[in-house]
Coordinates of C-alpha atoms in Angstrom, one line a residue:
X956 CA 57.5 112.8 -80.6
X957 CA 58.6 115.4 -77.9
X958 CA 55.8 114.2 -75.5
X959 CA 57.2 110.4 -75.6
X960 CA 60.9 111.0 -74.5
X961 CA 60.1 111.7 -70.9
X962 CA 57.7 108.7 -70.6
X963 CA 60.1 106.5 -72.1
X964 CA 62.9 108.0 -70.1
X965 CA 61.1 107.0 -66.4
X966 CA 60.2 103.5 -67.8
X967 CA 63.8 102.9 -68.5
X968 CA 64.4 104.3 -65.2
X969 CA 61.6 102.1 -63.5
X970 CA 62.8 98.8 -64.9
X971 CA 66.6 99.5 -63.5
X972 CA 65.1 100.1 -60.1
X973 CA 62.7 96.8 -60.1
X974 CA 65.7 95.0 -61.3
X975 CA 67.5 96.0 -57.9
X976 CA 64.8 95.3 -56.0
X977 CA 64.3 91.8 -57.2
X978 CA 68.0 91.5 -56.6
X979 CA 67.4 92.8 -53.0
X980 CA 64.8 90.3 -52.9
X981 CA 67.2 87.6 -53.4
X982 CA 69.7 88.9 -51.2
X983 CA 67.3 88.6 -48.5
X984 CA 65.9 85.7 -49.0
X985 CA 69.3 83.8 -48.6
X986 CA 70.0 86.1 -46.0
X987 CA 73.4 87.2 -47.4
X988 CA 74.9 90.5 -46.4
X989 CA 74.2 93.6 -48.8
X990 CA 72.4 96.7 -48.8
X991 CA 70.2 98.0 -50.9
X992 CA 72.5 101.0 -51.9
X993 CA 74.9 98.5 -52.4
X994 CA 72.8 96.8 -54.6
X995 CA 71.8 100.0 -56.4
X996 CA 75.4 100.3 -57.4
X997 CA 75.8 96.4 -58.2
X998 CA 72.4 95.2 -60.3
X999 CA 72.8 97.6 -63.6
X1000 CA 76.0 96.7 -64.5
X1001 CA 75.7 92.9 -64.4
X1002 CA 71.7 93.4 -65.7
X1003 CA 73.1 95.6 -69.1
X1004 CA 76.0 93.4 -69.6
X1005 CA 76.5 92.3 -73.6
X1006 CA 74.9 89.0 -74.0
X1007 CA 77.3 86.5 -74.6
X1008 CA 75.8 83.6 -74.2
X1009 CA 71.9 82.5 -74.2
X1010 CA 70.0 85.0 -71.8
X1011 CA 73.2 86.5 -70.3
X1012 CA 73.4 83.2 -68.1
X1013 CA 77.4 82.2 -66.3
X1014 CA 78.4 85.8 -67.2
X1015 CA 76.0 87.4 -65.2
X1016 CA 77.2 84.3 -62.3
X1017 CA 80.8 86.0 -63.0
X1018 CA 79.9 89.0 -63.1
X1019 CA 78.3 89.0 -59.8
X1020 CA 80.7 87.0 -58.0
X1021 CA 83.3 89.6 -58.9
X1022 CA 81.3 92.8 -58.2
X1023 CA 80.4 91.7 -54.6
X1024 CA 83.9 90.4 -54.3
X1025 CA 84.8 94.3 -55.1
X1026 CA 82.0 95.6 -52.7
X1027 CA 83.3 93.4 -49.5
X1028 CA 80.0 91.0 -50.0
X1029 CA 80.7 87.3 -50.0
X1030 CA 81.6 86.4 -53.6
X1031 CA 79.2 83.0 -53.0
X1032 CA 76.4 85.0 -52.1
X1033 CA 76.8 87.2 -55.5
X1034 CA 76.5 83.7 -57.5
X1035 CA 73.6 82.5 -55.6
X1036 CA 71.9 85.5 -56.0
X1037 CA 72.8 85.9 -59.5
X1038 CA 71.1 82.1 -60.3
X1039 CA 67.9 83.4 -58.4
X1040 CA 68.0 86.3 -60.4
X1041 CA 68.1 84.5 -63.2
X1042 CA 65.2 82.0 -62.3
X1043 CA 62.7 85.0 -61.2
X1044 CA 63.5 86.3 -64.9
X1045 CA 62.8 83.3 -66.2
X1046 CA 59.7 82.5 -64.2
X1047 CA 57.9 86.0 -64.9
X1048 CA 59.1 85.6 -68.4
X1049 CA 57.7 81.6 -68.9
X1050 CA 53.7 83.0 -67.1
X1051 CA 54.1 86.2 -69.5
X1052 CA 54.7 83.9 -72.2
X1053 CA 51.7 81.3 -71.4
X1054 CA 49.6 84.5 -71.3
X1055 CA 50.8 85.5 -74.8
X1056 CA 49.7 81.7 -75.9
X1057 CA 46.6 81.9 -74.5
X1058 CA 45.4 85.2 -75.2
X1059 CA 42.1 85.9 -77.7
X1060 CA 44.3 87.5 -79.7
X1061 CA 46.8 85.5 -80.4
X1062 CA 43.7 82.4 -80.7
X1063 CA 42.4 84.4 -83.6
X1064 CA 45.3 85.1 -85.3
X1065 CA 44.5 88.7 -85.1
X1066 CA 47.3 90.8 -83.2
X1067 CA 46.6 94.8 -84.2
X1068 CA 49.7 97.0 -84.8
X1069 CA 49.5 100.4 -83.6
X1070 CA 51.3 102.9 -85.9
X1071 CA 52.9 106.7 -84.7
X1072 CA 50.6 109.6 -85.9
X1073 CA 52.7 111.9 -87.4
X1074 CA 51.9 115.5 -87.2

């Protein structure tokens, strides 16, 4: 159990830090103003927020336009990159999910469980 804790501790880590970088992504692709730093301090609080409604959508588009309002960005710019935020999400999600579909082992109604070893 020890050796797990570390591992899951850098994944946690890892999915914060691709989160703002998808949101830098969007930044830049609308070619609003915002740093990467900036971002760094921005993404995981509108990301980790409680969800409210179905997949965190309109209060993460609050959320955002508020927190860049706060950081000097355009609030506009935090709502449009909120929405693309939102559709990458759901785009990855929707292939992940027709992969799941799809796969052999969900064809042969066969999914193995791995369980913990205890020492």
């Amino acid at each position: 159990q020890g050796k797990s804790g570390p591992k899951i501790a850098v994944l946690s880590l890892t999915i914060h830090v691709l989160a703002v970088v998808i949101a830098w992504c969007c930044v830049r692709s609308i070619a609003a103003a915002g740093d990467f730093e900036q971002l760094f301090m921005l993404t995981p609080p509108f990301i980790t927020m409680l969800p409210i409604s179905i997949a965190g959508w309109e209060v993460r588009e609050a959320t955002t336009m508020v927190a860049f309002g706060y950081a000097g960005l355009a609030q506009t710019d935090g709502t449009v990159v909120s929405i693309l935020f939102g559709a990458v999400y759901f785009i990855v999600g929707a292939h992940g999910g027709l992969v799941w579909i799809f796969s052999a082992e969900k064809a042969s109604g066969h999914i193995e469980v791995a369980h913990a070893v205890e020492d």
